[in-house]
JSON list of C-alpha atoms in Angstrom, two decimals:
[
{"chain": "A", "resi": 14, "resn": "UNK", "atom": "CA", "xyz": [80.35, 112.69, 86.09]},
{"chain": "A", "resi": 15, "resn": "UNK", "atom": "CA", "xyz": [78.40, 113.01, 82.67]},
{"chain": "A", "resi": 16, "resn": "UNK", "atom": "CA", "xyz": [79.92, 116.17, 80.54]},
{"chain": "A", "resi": 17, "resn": "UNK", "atom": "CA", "xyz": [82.61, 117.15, 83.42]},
{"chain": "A", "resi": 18, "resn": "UNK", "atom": "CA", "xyz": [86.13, 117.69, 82.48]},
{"chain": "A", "resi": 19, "resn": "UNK", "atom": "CA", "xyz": [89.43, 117.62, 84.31]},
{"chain": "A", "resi": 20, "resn": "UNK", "atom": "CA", "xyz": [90.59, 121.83, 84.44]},
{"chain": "A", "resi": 21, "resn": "UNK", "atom": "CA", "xyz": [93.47, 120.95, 87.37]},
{"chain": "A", "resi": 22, "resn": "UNK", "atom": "CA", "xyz": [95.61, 118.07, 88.88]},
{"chain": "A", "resi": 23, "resn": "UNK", "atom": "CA", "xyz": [95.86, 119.27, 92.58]},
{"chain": "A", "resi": 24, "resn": "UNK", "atom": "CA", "xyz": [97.74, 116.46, 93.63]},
{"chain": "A", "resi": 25, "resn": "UNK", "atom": "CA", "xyz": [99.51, 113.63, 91.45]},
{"chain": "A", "resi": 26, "resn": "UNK", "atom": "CA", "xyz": [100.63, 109.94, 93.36]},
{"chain": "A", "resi": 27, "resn": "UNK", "atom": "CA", "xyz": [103.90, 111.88, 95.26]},
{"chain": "A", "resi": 28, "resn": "UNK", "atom": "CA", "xyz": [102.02, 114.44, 96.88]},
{"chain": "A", "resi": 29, "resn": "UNK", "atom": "CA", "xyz": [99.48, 112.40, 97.79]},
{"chain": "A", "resi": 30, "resn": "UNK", "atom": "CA", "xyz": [101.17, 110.21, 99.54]},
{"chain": "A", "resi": 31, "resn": "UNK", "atom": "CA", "xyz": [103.14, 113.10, 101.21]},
{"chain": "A", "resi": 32, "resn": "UNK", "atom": "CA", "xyz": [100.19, 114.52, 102.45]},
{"chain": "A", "resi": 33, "resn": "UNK", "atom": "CA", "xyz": [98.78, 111.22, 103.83]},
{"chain": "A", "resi": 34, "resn": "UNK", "atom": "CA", "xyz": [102.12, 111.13, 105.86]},
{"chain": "A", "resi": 35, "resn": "UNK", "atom": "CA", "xyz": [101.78, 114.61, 107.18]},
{"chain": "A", "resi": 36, "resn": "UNK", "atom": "CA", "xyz": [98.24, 113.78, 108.12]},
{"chain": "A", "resi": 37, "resn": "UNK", "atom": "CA", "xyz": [99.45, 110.76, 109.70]},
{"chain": "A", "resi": 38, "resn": "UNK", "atom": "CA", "xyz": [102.56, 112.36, 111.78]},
{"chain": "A", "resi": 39, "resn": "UNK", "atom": "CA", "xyz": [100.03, 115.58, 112.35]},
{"chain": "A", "resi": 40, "resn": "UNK", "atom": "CA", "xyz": [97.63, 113.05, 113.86]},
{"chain": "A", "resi": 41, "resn": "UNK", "atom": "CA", "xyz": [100.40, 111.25, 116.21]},
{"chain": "A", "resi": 42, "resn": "UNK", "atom": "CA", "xyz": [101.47, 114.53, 117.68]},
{"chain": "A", "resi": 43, "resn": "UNK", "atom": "CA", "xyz": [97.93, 116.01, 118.78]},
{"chain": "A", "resi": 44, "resn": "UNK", "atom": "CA", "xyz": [97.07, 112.86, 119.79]},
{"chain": "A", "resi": 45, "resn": "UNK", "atom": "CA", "xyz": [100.45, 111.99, 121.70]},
{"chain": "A", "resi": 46, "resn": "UNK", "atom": "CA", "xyz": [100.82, 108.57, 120.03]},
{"chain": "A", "resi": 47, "resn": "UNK", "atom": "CA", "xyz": [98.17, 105.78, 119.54]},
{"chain": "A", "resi": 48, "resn": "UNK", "atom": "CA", "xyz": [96.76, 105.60, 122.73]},
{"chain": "A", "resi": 49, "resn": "UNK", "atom": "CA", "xyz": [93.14, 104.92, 122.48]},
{"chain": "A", "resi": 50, "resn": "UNK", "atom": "CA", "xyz": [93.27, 106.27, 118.85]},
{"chain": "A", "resi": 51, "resn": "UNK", "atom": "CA", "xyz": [90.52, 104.97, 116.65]},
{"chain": "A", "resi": 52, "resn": "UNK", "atom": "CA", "xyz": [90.29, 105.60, 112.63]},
{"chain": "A", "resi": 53, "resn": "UNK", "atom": "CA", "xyz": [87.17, 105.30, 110.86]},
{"chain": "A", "resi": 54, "resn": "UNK", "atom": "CA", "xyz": [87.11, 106.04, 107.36]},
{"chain": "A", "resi": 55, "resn": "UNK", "atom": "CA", "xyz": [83.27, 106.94, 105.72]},
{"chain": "A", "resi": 56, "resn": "UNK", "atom": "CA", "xyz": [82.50, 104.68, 102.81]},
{"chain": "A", "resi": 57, "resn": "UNK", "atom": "CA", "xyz": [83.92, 104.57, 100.19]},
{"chain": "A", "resi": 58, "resn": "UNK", "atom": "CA", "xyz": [86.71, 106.65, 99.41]},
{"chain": "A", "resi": 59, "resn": "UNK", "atom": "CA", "xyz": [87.14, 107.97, 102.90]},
{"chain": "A", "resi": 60, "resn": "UNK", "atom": "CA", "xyz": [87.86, 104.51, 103.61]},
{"chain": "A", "resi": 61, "resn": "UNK", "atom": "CA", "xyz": [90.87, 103.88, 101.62]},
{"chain": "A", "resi": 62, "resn": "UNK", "atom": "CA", "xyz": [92.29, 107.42, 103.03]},
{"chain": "A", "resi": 63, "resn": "UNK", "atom": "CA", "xyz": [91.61, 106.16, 106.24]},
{"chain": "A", "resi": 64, "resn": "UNK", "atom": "CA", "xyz": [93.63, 102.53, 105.96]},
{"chain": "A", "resi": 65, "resn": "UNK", "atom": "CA", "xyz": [96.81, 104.63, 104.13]},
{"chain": "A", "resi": 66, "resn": "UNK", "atom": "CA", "xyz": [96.54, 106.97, 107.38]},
{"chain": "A", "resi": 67, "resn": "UNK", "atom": "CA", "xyz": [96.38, 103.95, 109.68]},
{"chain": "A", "resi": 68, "resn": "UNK", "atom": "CA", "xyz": [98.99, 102.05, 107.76]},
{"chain": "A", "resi": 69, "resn": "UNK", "atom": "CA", "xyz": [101.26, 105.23, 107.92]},
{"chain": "A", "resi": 70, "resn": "UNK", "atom": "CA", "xyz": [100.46, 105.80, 111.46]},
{"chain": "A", "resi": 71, "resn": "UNK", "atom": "CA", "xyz": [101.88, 102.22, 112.01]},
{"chain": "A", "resi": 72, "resn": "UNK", "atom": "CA", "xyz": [105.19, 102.67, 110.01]},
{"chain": "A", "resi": 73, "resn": "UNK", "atom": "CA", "xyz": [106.13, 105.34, 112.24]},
{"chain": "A", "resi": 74, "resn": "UNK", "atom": "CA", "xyz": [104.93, 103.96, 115.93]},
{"chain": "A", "resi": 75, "resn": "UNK", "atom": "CA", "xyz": [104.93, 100.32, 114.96]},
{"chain": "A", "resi": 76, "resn": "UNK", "atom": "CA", "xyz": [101.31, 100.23, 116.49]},
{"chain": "A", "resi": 77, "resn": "UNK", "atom": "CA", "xyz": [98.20, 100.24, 114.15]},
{"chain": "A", "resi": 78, "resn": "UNK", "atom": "CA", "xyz": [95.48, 101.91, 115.57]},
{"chain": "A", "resi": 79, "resn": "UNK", "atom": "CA", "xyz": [91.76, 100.33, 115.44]},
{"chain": "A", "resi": 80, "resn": "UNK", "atom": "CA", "xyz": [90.09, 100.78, 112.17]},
{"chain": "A", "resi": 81, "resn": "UNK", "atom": "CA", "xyz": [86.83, 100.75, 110.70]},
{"chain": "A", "resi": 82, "resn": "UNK", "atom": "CA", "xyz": [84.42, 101.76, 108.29]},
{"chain": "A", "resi": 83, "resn": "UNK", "atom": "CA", "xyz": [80.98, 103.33, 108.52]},
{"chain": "A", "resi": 84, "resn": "UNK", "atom": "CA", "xyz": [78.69, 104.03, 105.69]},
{"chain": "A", "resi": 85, "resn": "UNK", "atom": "CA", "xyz": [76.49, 106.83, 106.41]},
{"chain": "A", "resi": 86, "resn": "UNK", "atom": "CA", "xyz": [73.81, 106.15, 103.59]},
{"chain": "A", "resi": 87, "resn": "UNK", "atom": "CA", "xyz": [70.61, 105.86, 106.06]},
{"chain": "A", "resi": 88, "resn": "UNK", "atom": "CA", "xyz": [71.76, 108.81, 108.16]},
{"chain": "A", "resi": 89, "resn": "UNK", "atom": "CA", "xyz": [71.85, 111.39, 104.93]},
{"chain": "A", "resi": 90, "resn": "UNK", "atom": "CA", "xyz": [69.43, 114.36, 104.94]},
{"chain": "A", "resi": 91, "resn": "UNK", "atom": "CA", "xyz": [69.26, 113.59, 101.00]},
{"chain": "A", "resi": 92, "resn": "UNK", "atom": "CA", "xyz": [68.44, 110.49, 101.24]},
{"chain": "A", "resi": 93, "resn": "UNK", "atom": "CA", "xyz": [65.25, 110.35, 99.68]},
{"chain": "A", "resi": 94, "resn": "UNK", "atom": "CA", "xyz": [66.83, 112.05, 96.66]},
{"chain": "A", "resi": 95, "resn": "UNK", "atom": "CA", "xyz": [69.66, 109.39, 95.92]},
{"chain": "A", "resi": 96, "resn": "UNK", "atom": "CA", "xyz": [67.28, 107.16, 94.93]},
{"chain": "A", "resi": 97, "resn": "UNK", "atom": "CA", "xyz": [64.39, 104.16, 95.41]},
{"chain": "A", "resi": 98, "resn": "UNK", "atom": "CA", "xyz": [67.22, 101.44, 96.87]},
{"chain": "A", "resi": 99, "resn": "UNK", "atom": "CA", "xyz": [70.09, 103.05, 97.40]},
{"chain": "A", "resi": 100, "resn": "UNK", "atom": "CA", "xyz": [73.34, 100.65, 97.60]},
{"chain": "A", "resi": 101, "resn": "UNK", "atom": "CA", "xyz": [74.26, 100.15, 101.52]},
{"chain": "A", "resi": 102, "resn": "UNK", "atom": "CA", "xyz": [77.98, 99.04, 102.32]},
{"chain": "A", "resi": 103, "resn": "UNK", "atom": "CA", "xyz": [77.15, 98.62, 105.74]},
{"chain": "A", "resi": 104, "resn": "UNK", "atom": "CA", "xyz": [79.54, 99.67, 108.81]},
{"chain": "A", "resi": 105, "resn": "UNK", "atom": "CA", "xyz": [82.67, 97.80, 109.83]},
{"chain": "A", "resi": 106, "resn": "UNK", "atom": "CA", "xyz": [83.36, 98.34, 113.46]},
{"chain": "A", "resi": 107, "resn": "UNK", "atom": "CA", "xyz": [84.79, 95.84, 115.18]},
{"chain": "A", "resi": 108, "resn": "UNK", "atom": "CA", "xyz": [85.66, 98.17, 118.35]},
{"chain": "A", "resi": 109, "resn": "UNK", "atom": "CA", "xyz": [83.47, 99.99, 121.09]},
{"chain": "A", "resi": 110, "resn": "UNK", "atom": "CA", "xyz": [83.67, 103.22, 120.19]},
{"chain": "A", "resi": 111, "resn": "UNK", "atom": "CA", "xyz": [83.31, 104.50, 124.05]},
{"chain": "A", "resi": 112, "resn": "UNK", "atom": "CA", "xyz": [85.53, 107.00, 125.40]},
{"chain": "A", "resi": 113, "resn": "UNK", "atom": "CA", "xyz": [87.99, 106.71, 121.96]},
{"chain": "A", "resi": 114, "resn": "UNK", "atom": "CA", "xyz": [90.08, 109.63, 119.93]},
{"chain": "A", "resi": 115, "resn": "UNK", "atom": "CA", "xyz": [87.53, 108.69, 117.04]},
{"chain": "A", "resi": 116, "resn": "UNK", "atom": "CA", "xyz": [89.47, 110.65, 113.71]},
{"chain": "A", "resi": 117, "resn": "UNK", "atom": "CA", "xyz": [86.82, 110.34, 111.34]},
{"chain": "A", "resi": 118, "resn": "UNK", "atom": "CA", "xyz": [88.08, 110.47, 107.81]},
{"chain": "A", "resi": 119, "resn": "UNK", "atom": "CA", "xyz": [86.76, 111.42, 104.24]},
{"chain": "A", "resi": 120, "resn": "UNK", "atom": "CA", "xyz": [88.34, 112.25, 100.71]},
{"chain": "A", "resi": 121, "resn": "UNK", "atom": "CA", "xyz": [86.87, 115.62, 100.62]},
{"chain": "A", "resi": 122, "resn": "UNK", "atom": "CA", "xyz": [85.25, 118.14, 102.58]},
{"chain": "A", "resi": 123, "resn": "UNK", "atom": "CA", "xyz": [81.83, 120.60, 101.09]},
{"chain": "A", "resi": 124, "resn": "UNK", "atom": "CA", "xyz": [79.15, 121.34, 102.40]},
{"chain": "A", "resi": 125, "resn": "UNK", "atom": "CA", "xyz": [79.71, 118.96, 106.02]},
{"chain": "A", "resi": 126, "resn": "UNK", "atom": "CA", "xyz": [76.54, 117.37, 105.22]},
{"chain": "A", "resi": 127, "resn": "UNK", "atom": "CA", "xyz": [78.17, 114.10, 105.00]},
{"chain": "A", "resi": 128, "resn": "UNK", "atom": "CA", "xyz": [80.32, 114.78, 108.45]},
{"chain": "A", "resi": 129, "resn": "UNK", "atom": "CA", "xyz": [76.94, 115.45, 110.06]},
{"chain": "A", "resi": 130, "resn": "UNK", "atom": "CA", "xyz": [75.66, 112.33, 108.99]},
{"chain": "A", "resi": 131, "resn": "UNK", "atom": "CA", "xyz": [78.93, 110.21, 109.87]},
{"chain": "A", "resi": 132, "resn": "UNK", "atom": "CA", "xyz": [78.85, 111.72, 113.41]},
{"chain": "A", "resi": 133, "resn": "UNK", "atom": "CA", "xyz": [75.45, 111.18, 114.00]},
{"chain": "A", "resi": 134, "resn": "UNK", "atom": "CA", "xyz": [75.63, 107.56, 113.44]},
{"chain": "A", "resi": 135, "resn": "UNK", "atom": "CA", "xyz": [78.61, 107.41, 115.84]},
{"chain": "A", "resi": 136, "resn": "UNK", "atom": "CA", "xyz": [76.75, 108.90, 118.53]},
{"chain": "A", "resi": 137, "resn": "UNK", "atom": "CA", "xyz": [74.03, 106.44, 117.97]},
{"chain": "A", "resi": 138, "resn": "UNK", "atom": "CA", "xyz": [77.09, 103.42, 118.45]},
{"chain": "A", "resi": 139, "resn": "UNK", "atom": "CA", "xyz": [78.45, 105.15, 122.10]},
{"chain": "A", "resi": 140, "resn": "UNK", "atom": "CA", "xyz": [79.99, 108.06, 122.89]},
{"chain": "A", "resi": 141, "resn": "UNK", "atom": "CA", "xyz": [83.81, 108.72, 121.89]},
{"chain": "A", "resi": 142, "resn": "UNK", "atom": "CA", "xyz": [86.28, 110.67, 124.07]},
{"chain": "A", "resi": 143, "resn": "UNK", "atom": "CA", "xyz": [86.06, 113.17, 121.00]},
{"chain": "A", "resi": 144, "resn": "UNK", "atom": "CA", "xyz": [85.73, 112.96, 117.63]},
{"chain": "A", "resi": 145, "resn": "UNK", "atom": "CA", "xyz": [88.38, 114.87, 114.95]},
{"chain": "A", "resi": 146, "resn": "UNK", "atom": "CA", "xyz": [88.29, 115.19, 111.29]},
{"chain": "A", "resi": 147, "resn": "UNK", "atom": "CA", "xyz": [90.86, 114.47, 108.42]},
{"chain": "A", "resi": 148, "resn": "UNK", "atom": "CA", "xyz": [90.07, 115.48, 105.27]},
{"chain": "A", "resi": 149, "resn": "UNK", "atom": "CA", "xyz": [92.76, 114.99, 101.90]},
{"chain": "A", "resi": 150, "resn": "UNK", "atom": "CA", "xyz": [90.73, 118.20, 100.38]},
{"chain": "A", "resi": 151, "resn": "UNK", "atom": "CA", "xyz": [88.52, 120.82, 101.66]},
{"chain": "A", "resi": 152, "resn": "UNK", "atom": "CA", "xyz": [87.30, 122.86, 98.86]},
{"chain": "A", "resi": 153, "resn": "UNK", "atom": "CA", "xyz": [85.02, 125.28, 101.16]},
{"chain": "A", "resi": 154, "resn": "UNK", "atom": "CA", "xyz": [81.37, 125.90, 100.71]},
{"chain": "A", "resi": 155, "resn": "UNK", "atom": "CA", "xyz": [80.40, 124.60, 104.23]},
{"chain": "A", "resi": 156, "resn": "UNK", "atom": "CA", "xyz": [76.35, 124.79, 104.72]},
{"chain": "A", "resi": 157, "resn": "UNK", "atom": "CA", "xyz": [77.11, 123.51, 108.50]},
{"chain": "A", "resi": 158, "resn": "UNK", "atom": "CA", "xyz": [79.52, 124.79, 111.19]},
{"chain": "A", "resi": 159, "resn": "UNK", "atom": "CA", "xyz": [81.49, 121.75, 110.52]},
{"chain": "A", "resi": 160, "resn": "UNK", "atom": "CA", "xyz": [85.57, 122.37, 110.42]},
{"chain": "A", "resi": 161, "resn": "UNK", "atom": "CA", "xyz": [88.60, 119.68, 109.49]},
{"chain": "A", "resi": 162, "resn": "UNK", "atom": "CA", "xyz": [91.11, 119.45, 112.13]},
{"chain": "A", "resi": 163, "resn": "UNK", "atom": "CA", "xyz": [94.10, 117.44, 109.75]},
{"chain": "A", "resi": 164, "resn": "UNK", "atom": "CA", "xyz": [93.77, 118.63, 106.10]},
{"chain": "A", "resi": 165, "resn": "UNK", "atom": "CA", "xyz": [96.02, 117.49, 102.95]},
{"chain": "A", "resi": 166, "resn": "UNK", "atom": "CA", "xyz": [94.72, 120.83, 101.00]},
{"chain": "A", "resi": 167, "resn": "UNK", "atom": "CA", "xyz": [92.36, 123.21, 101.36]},
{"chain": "A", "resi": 168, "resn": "UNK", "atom": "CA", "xyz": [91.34, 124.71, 97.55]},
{"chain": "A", "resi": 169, "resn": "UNK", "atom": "CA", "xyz": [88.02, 126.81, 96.92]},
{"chain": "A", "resi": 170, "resn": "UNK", "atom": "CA", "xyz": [85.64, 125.15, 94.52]},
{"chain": "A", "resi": 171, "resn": "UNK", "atom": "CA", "xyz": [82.78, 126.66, 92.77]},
{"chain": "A", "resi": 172, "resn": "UNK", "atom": "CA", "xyz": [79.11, 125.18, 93.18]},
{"chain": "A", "resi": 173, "resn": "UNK", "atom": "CA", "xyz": [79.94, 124.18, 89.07]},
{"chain": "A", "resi": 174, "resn": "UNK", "atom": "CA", "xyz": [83.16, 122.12, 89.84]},
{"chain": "A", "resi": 175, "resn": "UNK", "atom": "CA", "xyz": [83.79, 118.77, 91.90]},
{"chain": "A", "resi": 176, "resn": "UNK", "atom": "CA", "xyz": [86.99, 117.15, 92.76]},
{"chain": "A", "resi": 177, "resn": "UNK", "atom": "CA", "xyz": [87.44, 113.94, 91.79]},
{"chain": "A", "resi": 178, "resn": "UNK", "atom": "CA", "xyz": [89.85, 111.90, 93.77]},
{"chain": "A", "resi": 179, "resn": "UNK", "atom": "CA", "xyz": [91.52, 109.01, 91.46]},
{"chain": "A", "resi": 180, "resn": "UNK", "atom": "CA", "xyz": [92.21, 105.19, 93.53]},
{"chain": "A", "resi": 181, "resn": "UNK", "atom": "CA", "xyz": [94.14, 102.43, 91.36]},
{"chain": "A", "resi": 182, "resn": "UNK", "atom": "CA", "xyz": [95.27, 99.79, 93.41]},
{"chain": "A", "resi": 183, "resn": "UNK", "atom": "CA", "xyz": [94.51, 100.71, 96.55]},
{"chain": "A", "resi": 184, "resn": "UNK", "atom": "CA", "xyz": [96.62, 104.26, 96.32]},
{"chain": "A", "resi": 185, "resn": "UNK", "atom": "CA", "xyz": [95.97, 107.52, 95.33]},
{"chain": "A", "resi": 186, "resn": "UNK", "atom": "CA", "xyz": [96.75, 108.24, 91.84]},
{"chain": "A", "resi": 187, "resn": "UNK", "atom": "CA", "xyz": [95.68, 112.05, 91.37]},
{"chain": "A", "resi": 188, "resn": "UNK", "atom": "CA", "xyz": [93.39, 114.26, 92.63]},
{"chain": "A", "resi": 189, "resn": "UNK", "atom": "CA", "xyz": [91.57, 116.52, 90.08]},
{"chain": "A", "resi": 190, "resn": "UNK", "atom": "CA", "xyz": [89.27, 119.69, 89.95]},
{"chain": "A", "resi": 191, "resn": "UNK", "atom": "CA", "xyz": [86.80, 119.27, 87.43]},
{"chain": "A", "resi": 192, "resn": "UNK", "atom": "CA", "xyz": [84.22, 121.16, 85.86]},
{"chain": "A", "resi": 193, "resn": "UNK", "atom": "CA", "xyz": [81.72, 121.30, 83.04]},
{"chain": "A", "resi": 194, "resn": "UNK", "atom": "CA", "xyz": [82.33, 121.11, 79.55]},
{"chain": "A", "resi": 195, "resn": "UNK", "atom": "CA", "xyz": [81.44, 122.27, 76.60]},
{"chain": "A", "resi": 196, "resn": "UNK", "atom": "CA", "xyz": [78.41, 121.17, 75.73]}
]
């Protein structure tokens, strides 16, 4: 973002990929295995969180759960803010999402807007056994009653700051808390 500037690593490559794995074995023990486990990870960066969750998932039960993507972009409450044509990834479900352990996962949790959004559009596919959120940072802020049940880190964020969550091939490199500069 345009005259924001990195204040605080939160997490460099090793922890990330630490907390993916707790995520992972934190979602395997609720659960009690892969049983009728589903991941869907929310375009775009939700998505990659979601497939290093799912691979993880597999390295310890040597099952991969079903995976998919959904891009929320027509479901937004903002929508007409965005912009004229906003850019559409389209949804990647290759499952029926009926009476599945749907974990629905993003990069990081605000305002629950976006969660709103994502589980509205799954209701509108079927209805899921339940649905249950991972998050790799909540920073607080909620405008909804909306909650994470699997969390990497949970850091307060002023309305001024964003995080910014760094992918270079296909991992996560470091995940930053940034904020304006000087001007």
């Amino acid at each position: 973002m345009a005259n924001y500037k990195e204040k605080t690593v939160l997490m460099d490559a090793a922890t990330a990929r630490r907390a993916v794995s707790r995520m992972a074995y934190e979602i395997l023990e609720r659960n009690r295995g892969t049983e009728n486990l589903a991941i869907i990870g929310i375009q775009t960066k939700g998505v990659l969180l979601a497939r290093l969750i799912a691979e993880k998932i597999a390295e310890i039960e040597g099952v991969c759960p079903q995976m998919g993507s959904l891009d929320i972009t027509f479901y937004r409450d903002d929508l007409t803010r965005l912009s004229e044509h906003p850019i559409v990834a389209g949804n990647d479900i290759a499952f029926s999402i009926e009476d599945k352990k749907i974990i629905l996962i993003d990069d990081v949790l605000y305002s629950g807007r976006t969660i709103r959004a994502a589980m509205e559009e799954i209701f509108d596919m079927g209805r899921p056994e339940r649905i249950e959120l991972a998050v790799l940072i909540d920073r607080g802020g909620r405008e909804l009653p909306i909650r994470a049940d699997y969390i990497g880190r949970g850091v307060p964020t002023s309305r001024d700051e964003y995080i910014n969550v760094a992918i270079d091939d296909e991992k996560i490199e470091k995940v930053s808390i940034c904020g304006k500069g000087e001007e």
